[in-house]
PDB file of C-alpha atoms in Angstrom:
ATOM      1  CA  GLU A1135      83.387 122.599 119.076  1.00 66.00           C
ATOM      2  CA  ALA A1136      85.866 124.158 116.460  1.00 80.00           C
ATOM      3  CA  GLY A1137      87.596 121.136 114.431  1.00 92.00           C
ATOM      4  CA  VAL A1138      92.073 121.026 113.872  1.00 96.00           C
ATOM      5  CA  THR A1139      92.940 125.168 111.863  1.00 97.00           C
ATOM      6  CA  GLN A1140      95.861 124.745 110.078  1.00 98.00           C
ATOM      7  CA  PHE A1141      97.657 128.197 108.907  1.00 97.00           C
ATOM      8  CA  PRO A1142      97.959 128.921 106.072  1.00 98.00           C
ATOM      9  CA  SER A1143      96.739 126.484 103.439  1.00 97.00           C
ATOM     10  CA  HIS A1144      99.150 127.236 101.044  1.00 97.00           C
ATOM     11  CA  SER A1145     102.854 128.112 100.621  1.00 98.00           C
ATOM     12  CA  VAL A1146     104.911 128.337  97.913  1.00 98.00           C
ATOM     13  CA  ILE A1147     108.764 129.491  98.611  1.00 97.00           C
ATOM     14  CA  GLU A1148     111.930 129.059  97.482  1.00 97.00           C
ATOM     15  CA  LYS A1149     114.517 126.469  98.314  1.00 97.00           C
ATOM     16  CA  GLY A1150     117.142 127.955 101.003  1.00 97.00           C
ATOM     17  CA  GLN A1151     114.078 130.076 102.632  1.00 98.00           C
ATOM     18  CA  THR A1152     112.244 128.974 106.266  1.00 98.00           C
ATOM     19  CA  VAL A1153     108.523 128.660 106.672  1.00 98.00           C
ATOM     20  CA  THR A1154     107.096 128.019 109.649  1.00 98.00           C
ATOM     21  CA  LEU A1155     103.503 126.468 109.516  1.00 98.00           C
ATOM     22  CA  ARG A1156     101.144 126.537 113.230  1.00 98.00           C
ATOM     23  CA  CYS A1157      97.899 123.824 114.268  1.00 98.00           C
ATOM     24  CA  ASP A1158      95.333 124.557 116.469  1.00 97.00           C
ATOM     25  CA  PRO A1159      94.439 121.396 118.230  1.00 97.00           C
ATOM     26  CA  ILE A1160      90.597 120.983 119.091  1.00 95.00           C
ATOM     27  CA  SER A1161      90.449 122.508 122.843  1.00 93.00           C
ATOM     28  CA  GLY A1162      91.275 119.769 125.451  1.00 91.00           C
ATOM     29  CA  HIS A1163      92.630 117.562 123.205  1.00 92.00           C
ATOM     30  CA  ASP A1164      96.620 116.680 124.962  1.00 91.00           C
ATOM     31  CA  ASN A1165      97.404 115.206 122.041  1.00 92.00           C
ATOM     32  CA  LEU A1166      98.814 116.824 118.901  1.00 95.00           C
ATOM     33  CA  TYR A1167     100.378 114.580 115.681  1.00 95.00           C
ATOM     34  CA  TRP A1168     101.560 116.460 113.140  1.00 97.00           C
ATOM     35  CA  TYR A1169     102.252 114.446 109.707  1.00 97.00           C
ATOM     36  CA  ARG A1170     102.788 114.784 105.618  1.00 97.00           C
ATOM     37  CA  ARG A1171     102.241 113.295 102.310  1.00 95.00           C
ATOM     38  CA  VAL A1172     104.266 113.912  99.764  1.00 94.00           C
ATOM     39  CA  MET A1173     102.833 114.304  95.992  1.00 87.00           C
ATOM     40  CA  GLY A1174     101.014 110.691  95.580  1.00 82.00           C
ATOM     41  CA  LYS A1175     102.894 108.434  98.106  1.00 89.00           C
ATOM     42  CA  GLU A1176     101.301 107.302 101.628  1.00 92.00           C
ATOM     43  CA  ILE A1177     100.314 110.282 104.721  1.00 95.00           C
ATOM     44  CA  LYS A1178     103.109 109.871 107.443  1.00 95.00           C
ATOM     45  CA  PHE A1179     104.013 110.555 111.022  1.00 94.00           C
ATOM     46  CA  LEU A1180     106.125 113.319 111.752  1.00 96.00           C
ATOM     47  CA  LEU A1181     105.763 113.299 115.547  1.00 95.00           C
ATOM     48  CA  HIS A1182     103.477 113.448 118.528  1.00 93.00           C
ATOM     49  CA  PHE A1183     103.156 116.046 121.493  1.00 94.00           C
ATOM     50  CA  VAL A1184     101.318 115.236 124.654  1.00 92.00           C
ATOM     51  CA  LYS A1185     100.375 118.744 126.014  1.00 94.00           C
ATOM     52  CA  GLU A1186     103.603 120.856 125.771  1.00 95.00           C
ATOM     53  CA  SER A1187     106.200 116.933 125.890  1.00 94.00           C
ATOM     54  CA  LYS A1188     107.700 115.507 122.522  1.00 94.00           C
ATOM     55  CA  GLN A1189     106.576 112.034 122.995  1.00 91.00           C
ATOM     56  CA  ASP A1190     107.505 111.116 120.090  1.00 91.00           C
ATOM     57  CA  GLU A1191     109.741 112.442 116.600  1.00 93.00           C
ATOM     58  CA  SER A1192     110.854 109.635 115.643  1.00 92.00           C
ATOM     59  CA  GLY A1193     109.172 111.108 112.161  1.00 93.00           C
ATOM     60  CA  MET A1194     110.306 113.699 111.379  1.00 96.00           C
ATOM     61  CA  PRO A1195     113.039 114.001 108.480  1.00 94.00           C
ATOM     62  CA  ASN A1196     115.631 116.006 109.357  1.00 94.00           C
ATOM     63  CA  ASN A1197     117.045 118.785 111.411  1.00 95.00           C
ATOM     64  CA  ARG A1198     115.699 121.269 109.051  1.00 97.00           C
ATOM     65  CA  PHE A1199     112.282 120.599 110.782  1.00 98.00           C
ATOM     66  CA  LEU A1200     111.451 122.573 114.112  1.00 97.00           C
ATOM     67  CA  ALA A1201     108.760 121.928 115.709  1.00 98.00           C
ATOM     68  CA  GLU A1202     107.153 123.560 119.024  1.00 97.00           C
ATOM     69  CA  ARG A1203     103.575 123.177 121.056  1.00 97.00           C
ATOM     70  CA  THR A1204     104.759 125.713 123.758  1.00 86.00           C
ATOM     71  CA  GLY A1205     102.207 125.998 126.900  1.00 89.00           C
ATOM     72  CA  GLY A1206     100.711 122.871 124.713  1.00 87.00           C
ATOM     73  CA  THR A1207      98.551 124.536 123.060  1.00 93.00           C
ATOM     74  CA  TYR A1208      98.420 125.580 119.755  1.00 97.00           C
ATOM     75  CA  SER A1209     101.650 124.157 117.827  1.00 98.00           C
ATOM     76  CA  THR A1210     103.725 125.464 114.656  1.00 98.00           C
ATOM     77  CA  LEU A1211     106.202 123.676 112.387  1.00 98.00           C
ATOM     78  CA  LYS A1212     109.679 125.161 110.836  1.00 98.00           C
ATOM     79  CA  VAL A1213     111.214 124.761 107.988  1.00 98.00           C
ATOM     80  CA  GLN A1214     114.142 125.787 107.621  1.00 97.00           C
ATOM     81  CA  PRO A1215     116.527 126.030 105.268  1.00 97.00           C
ATOM     82  CA  ALA A1216     113.240 124.694 102.634  1.00 97.00           C
ATOM     83  CA  GLU A1217     114.126 122.116 100.267  1.00 97.00           C
ATOM     84  CA  LEU A1218     112.620 120.917  97.366  1.00 97.00           C
ATOM     85  CA  GLU A1219     112.134 117.258  98.213  1.00 96.00           C
ATOM     86  CA  ASP A1220     110.057 119.180 101.537  1.00 97.00           C
ATOM     87  CA  SER A1221     107.655 120.158  99.302  1.00 97.00           C
ATOM     88  CA  GLY A1222     103.690 118.194 100.298  1.00 97.00           C
ATOM     89  CA  VAL A1223     101.055 118.824 102.185  1.00 97.00           C
ATOM     90  CA  TYR A1224     101.507 119.015 106.015  1.00 98.00           C
ATOM     91  CA  PHE A1225      98.893 117.581 108.005  1.00 97.00           C
ATOM     92  CA  CYS A1226      97.834 118.141 112.092  1.00 97.00           C
ATOM     93  CA  ALA A1227      95.872 116.327 113.618  1.00 95.00           C
ATOM     94  CA  SER A1228      94.617 116.105 117.622  1.00 93.00           C
ATOM     95  CA  SER A1229      92.971 113.713 119.795  1.00 89.00           C
ATOM     96  CA  ARG A1230      91.833 113.104 123.510  1.00 85.00           C
ATOM     97  CA  GLN A1231      94.093 109.873 124.638  1.00 77.00           C
ATOM     98  CA  PRO A1232      96.112 107.689 121.983  1.00 72.00           C
ATOM     99  CA  PRO A1233      94.130 106.262 119.922  1.00 65.00           C
ATOM    100  CA  ARG A1234      94.537 102.944 121.464  1.00 62.00           C
ATOM    101  CA  GLN A1235      93.490  99.784 120.392  1.00 49.00           C
ATOM    102  CA  GLY A1236      90.123  99.058 121.513  1.00 54.00           C
ATOM    103  CA  GLN A1237      89.679 103.172 122.612  1.00 60.00           C
ATOM    104  CA  ASN A1238      87.367 105.648 120.261  1.00 57.00           C
ATOM    105  CA  SER A1239      89.713 108.153 120.163  1.00 71.00           C
ATOM    106  CA  PRO A1240      89.617 109.336 117.106  1.00 79.00           C
ATOM    107  CA  LEU A1241      92.316 111.488 115.217  1.00 85.00           C
ATOM    108  CA  HIS A1242      90.774 114.896 113.921  1.00 90.00           C
ATOM    109  CA  PHE A1243      92.892 116.198 111.422  1.00 94.00           C
ATOM    110  CA  GLY A1244      92.926 119.835 109.882  1.00 96.00           C
ATOM    111  CA  ASN A1245      92.604 120.759 106.989  1.00 96.00           C
ATOM    112  CA  GLY A1246      96.407 120.535 105.901  1.00 96.00           C
ATOM    113  CA  THR A1247      98.964 123.256 104.723  1.00 97.00           C
ATOM    114  CA  ARG A1248     100.456 122.471 101.195  1.00 97.00           C
ATOM    115  CA  LEU A1249     103.648 123.323 100.847  1.00 98.00           C
ATOM    116  CA  THR A1250     105.613 124.283  97.740  1.00 97.00           C
ATOM    117  CA  VAL A1251     108.864 124.485  97.594  1.00 97.00           C
ATOM    118  CA  THR A1252     110.214 125.826  94.193  1.00 97.00           C
TER     119      THR A1252
ATOM    120  CA  GLY B1374     109.311 100.405 108.522  1.00 69.00           C
ATOM    121  CA  GLN B1375     105.980  98.742 108.076  1.00 79.00           C
ATOM    122  CA  GLN B1376     104.568  99.508 104.898  1.00 88.00           C
ATOM    123  CA  LEU B1377     100.278  99.347 104.088  1.00 93.00           C
ATOM    124  CA  ASN B1378      99.352  98.186 100.893  1.00 96.00           C
ATOM    125  CA  GLN B1379      97.168  99.961  99.463  1.00 97.00           C
ATOM    126  CA  SER B1380      94.645  99.777  96.398  1.00 97.00           C
ATOM    127  CA  PRO B1381      93.443  99.779  94.044  1.00 97.00           C
ATOM    128  CA  GLN B1382      95.083 103.522  92.904  1.00 95.00           C
ATOM    129  CA  SER B1383      92.355 105.222  91.771  1.00 96.00           C
ATOM    130  CA  MET B1384      88.862 104.275  90.514  1.00 96.00           C
ATOM    131  CA  PHE B1385      86.524 105.349  87.920  1.00 96.00           C
ATOM    132  CA  ILE B1386      82.592 103.313  88.575  1.00 96.00           C
ATOM    133  CA  GLN B1387      79.120 104.755  87.733  1.00 97.00           C
ATOM    134  CA  GLU B1388      76.410 106.246  90.265  1.00 97.00           C
ATOM    135  CA  GLY B1389      75.564 103.710  91.479  1.00 97.00           C
ATOM    136  CA  GLU B1390      77.460 100.608  91.224  1.00 97.00           C
ATOM    137  CA  ASP B1391      78.570  99.157  94.483  1.00 97.00           C
ATOM    138  CA  VAL B1392      82.803  99.311  95.301  1.00 97.00           C
ATOM    139  CA  SER B1393      85.557  97.710  97.055  1.00 97.00           C
ATOM    140  CA  MET B1394      88.961  98.203  98.147  1.00 98.00           C
ATOM    141  CA  ASN B1395      91.661  96.984 100.369  1.00 97.00           C
ATOM    142  CA  CYS B1396      94.673  97.510 102.262  1.00 97.00           C
ATOM    143  CA  THR B1397      97.070  94.075 102.982  1.00 97.00           C
ATOM    144  CA  SER B1398     100.209  94.285 105.020  1.00 94.00           C
ATOM    145  CA  SER B1399     102.673  91.947 105.675  1.00 91.00           C
ATOM    146  CA  SER B1400     102.576  92.482 109.067  1.00 91.00           C
ATOM    147  CA  ILE B1401     100.191  92.618 112.484  1.00 92.00           C
ATOM    148  CA  PHE B1402      97.628  95.388 112.535  1.00 91.00           C
ATOM    149  CA  ASN B1403      95.952  95.629 116.018  1.00 88.00           C
ATOM    150  CA  THR B1404      93.516  98.612 114.612  1.00 89.00           C
ATOM    151  CA  TRP B1405      92.366  99.587 111.902  1.00 92.00           C
ATOM    152  CA  LEU B1406      91.126 102.544 109.803  1.00 93.00           C
ATOM    153  CA  TRP B1407      89.502 103.604 106.837  1.00 96.00           C
ATOM    154  CA  TYR B1408      89.931 107.348 106.764  1.00 96.00           C
ATOM    155  CA  LYS B1409      87.988 109.689 103.831  1.00 97.00           C
ATOM    156  CA  GLN B1410      89.815 112.963 102.237  1.00 95.00           C
ATOM    157  CA  ASP B1411      87.171 115.573 100.429  1.00 95.00           C
ATOM    158  CA  PRO B1412      89.490 118.099  98.425  1.00 89.00           C
ATOM    159  CA  GLY B1413      91.428 120.544 100.211  1.00 88.00           C
ATOM    160  CA  GLU B1414      90.327 119.076 103.400  1.00 92.00           C
ATOM    161  CA  GLY B1415      91.798 116.890 105.745  1.00 94.00           C
ATOM    162  CA  PRO B1416      91.386 113.058 106.498  1.00 95.00           C
ATOM    163  CA  VAL B1417      87.672 111.745 107.858  1.00 94.00           C
ATOM    164  CA  LEU B1418      87.734 108.955 110.184  1.00 91.00           C
ATOM    165  CA  LEU B1419      84.363 106.858 108.186  1.00 94.00           C
ATOM    166  CA  ILE B1420      85.208 103.298 110.163  1.00 94.00           C
ATOM    167  CA  ALA B1421      87.044 101.747 112.992  1.00 91.00           C
ATOM    168  CA  LEU B1422      87.904  98.176 113.549  1.00 92.00           C
ATOM    169  CA  TYR B1423      89.813  96.587 116.282  1.00 88.00           C
ATOM    170  CA  LYS B1424      88.982  92.893 116.668  1.00 90.00           C
ATOM    171  CA  ALA B1425      90.474  90.263 113.848  1.00 93.00           C
ATOM    172  CA  GLY B1426      87.046  88.874 112.373  1.00 95.00           C
ATOM    173  CA  GLU B1427      85.106  92.399 112.588  1.00 94.00           C
ATOM    174  CA  LEU B1428      82.972  93.567 110.370  1.00 96.00           C
ATOM    175  CA  THR B1429      81.107  97.118 110.673  1.00 95.00           C
ATOM    176  CA  SER B1430      78.797  99.423 109.195  1.00 96.00           C
ATOM    177  CA  ASN B1431      78.807 103.024 108.661  1.00 94.00           C
ATOM    178  CA  GLY B1432      75.809 103.827 105.990  1.00 96.00           C
ATOM    179  CA  ARG B1433      76.226 102.378 102.766  1.00 97.00           C
ATOM    180  CA  LEU B1434      80.265 101.303 103.901  1.00 98.00           C
ATOM    181  CA  THR B1435      81.527  98.712 105.250  1.00 98.00           C
ATOM    182  CA  ALA B1436      84.585  97.354 106.321  1.00 97.00           C
ATOM    183  CA  GLN B1437      86.034  94.522 107.503  1.00 97.00           C
ATOM    184  CA  PHE B1438      89.748  93.497 109.408  1.00 95.00           C
ATOM    185  CA  GLY B1439      90.308  90.335 108.004  1.00 95.00           C
ATOM    186  CA  ILE B1440      91.158  87.191 110.668  1.00 95.00           C
ATOM    187  CA  THR B1441      94.793  87.406 110.047  1.00 94.00           C
ATOM    188  CA  ARG B1442      95.445  91.066 110.874  1.00 93.00           C
ATOM    189  CA  LYS B1443      97.120  91.471 108.021  1.00 95.00           C
ATOM    190  CA  ASP B1444      94.129  93.412 105.791  1.00 96.00           C
ATOM    191  CA  SER B1445      91.273  95.089 105.761  1.00 97.00           C
ATOM    192  CA  PHE B1446      88.340  95.917 102.566  1.00 97.00           C
ATOM    193  CA  LEU B1447      86.266  98.972 102.067  1.00 98.00           C
ATOM    194  CA  ASN B1448      82.983  98.568 100.566  1.00 98.00           C
ATOM    195  CA  ILE B1449      80.401 101.114  99.419  1.00 98.00           C
ATOM    196  CA  SER B1450      77.413  99.930  98.440  1.00 97.00           C
ATOM    197  CA  ALA B1451      75.059 102.073  95.370  1.00 97.00           C
ATOM    198  CA  SER B1452      77.750 105.093  95.582  1.00 97.00           C
ATOM    199  CA  ILE B1453      76.731 108.455  94.864  1.00 97.00           C
ATOM    200  CA  PRO B1454      78.090 111.449  93.113  1.00 95.00           C
ATOM    201  CA  SER B1455      79.464 112.114  97.337  1.00 95.00           C
ATOM    202  CA  ASP B1456      81.649 109.692  97.246  1.00 97.00           C
ATOM    203  CA  VAL B1457      83.883 111.597  95.627  1.00 97.00           C
ATOM    204  CA  GLY B1458      87.322 111.272  97.343  1.00 97.00           C
ATOM    205  CA  ILE B1459      90.606 109.926  98.562  1.00 96.00           C
ATOM    206  CA  TYR B1460      89.600 106.534 100.774  1.00 97.00           C
ATOM    207  CA  PHE B1461      92.855 105.975 102.598  1.00 97.00           C
ATOM    208  CA  CYS B1462      93.096 102.686 105.068  1.00 97.00           C
ATOM    209  CA  ALA B1463      95.603 103.115 108.028  1.00 94.00           C
ATOM    210  CA  GLY B1464      97.247 100.802 110.098  1.00 92.00           C
ATOM    211  CA  LEU B1465      98.086 100.758 114.498  1.00 87.00           C
ATOM    212  CA  SER B1466     100.497  98.122 115.692  1.00 80.00           C
ATOM    213  CA  GLY B1467     101.072  96.718 118.692  1.00 67.00           C
ATOM    214  CA  GLY B1468     104.167  98.240 119.253  1.00 62.00           C
ATOM    215  CA  SER B1469     102.552 102.045 119.553  1.00 66.00           C
ATOM    216  CA  ASN B1470      99.459 102.932 120.436  1.00 67.00           C
ATOM    217  CA  TYR B1471      99.693 106.734 118.283  1.00 79.00           C
ATOM    218  CA  LYS B1472     101.509 106.027 115.076  1.00 86.00           C
ATOM    219  CA  LEU B1473      99.543 105.563 111.985  1.00 90.00           C
ATOM    220  CA  THR B1474     100.701 104.363 108.960  1.00 93.00           C
ATOM    221  CA  PHE B1475      98.800 104.209 105.710  1.00 95.00           C
ATOM    222  CA  GLY B1476      98.199 102.906 102.881  1.00 96.00           C
ATOM    223  CA  LYS B1477      98.437 105.160  99.984  1.00 95.00           C
ATOM    224  CA  GLY B1478      95.132 105.844  98.793  1.00 95.00           C
ATOM    225  CA  THR B1479      92.221 105.310  96.692  1.00 96.00           C
ATOM    226  CA  LEU B1480      91.140 108.104  94.846  1.00 96.00           C
ATOM    227  CA  LEU B1481      86.833 107.154  93.799  1.00 97.00           C
ATOM    228  CA  THR B1482      85.498 108.735  91.434  1.00 97.00           C
ATOM    229  CA  VAL B1483      82.472 108.802  90.793  1.00 96.00           C
ATOM    230  CA  ASN B1484      80.249 109.417  87.075  1.00 93.00           C
ATOM    231  CA  PRO B1485      76.018 110.433  87.609  1.00 90.00           C
TER     232      PRO B1485
END
């Protein structure tokens, strides 16, 4: 099966501009997650979709970030307007079920989008 | 929020050597996961641990879920050049069944 794909792989934008990241999960995976790793820091949870519904967006940094998953297939994450501190690698992951305790429902990560805001 | 303290931050070893890395937390986790990230790629799950005290192997990799539920270690035996990468621990607490907490990663370099 095809893995999680993310586009673009790299994006360099200026402060104040808008960027939209796209994630195509593995087919049949209802659960889709966005994570972010800022340079030198840990990978942090941003939000979780089940199909087209946002289950938890508690990790979203602020209202400049907007995630959508229309139709429950691919997802987009828009940053508008971008700030310098938004630079980092944005990972998308998907799973058939949430990784509950005792169940082997691993998250499959995409290769990430490296965002640089100058 | 919850934090995982992962150490060491980086390691430089010779091919053939064994390596060990660990994660600790002040909070209890019910699931511990170890991921590896190769350059330009996303994290890939290596080992998942679901019970306190559990010891699990995957080839040359061995990981354990600490008895206190607050720590885990990963050992790699007889390292090879392709072991190079960033290794992340991640935990799942009882309060969530989907939100992973990650450590900052251990960068492993293996000299041939």
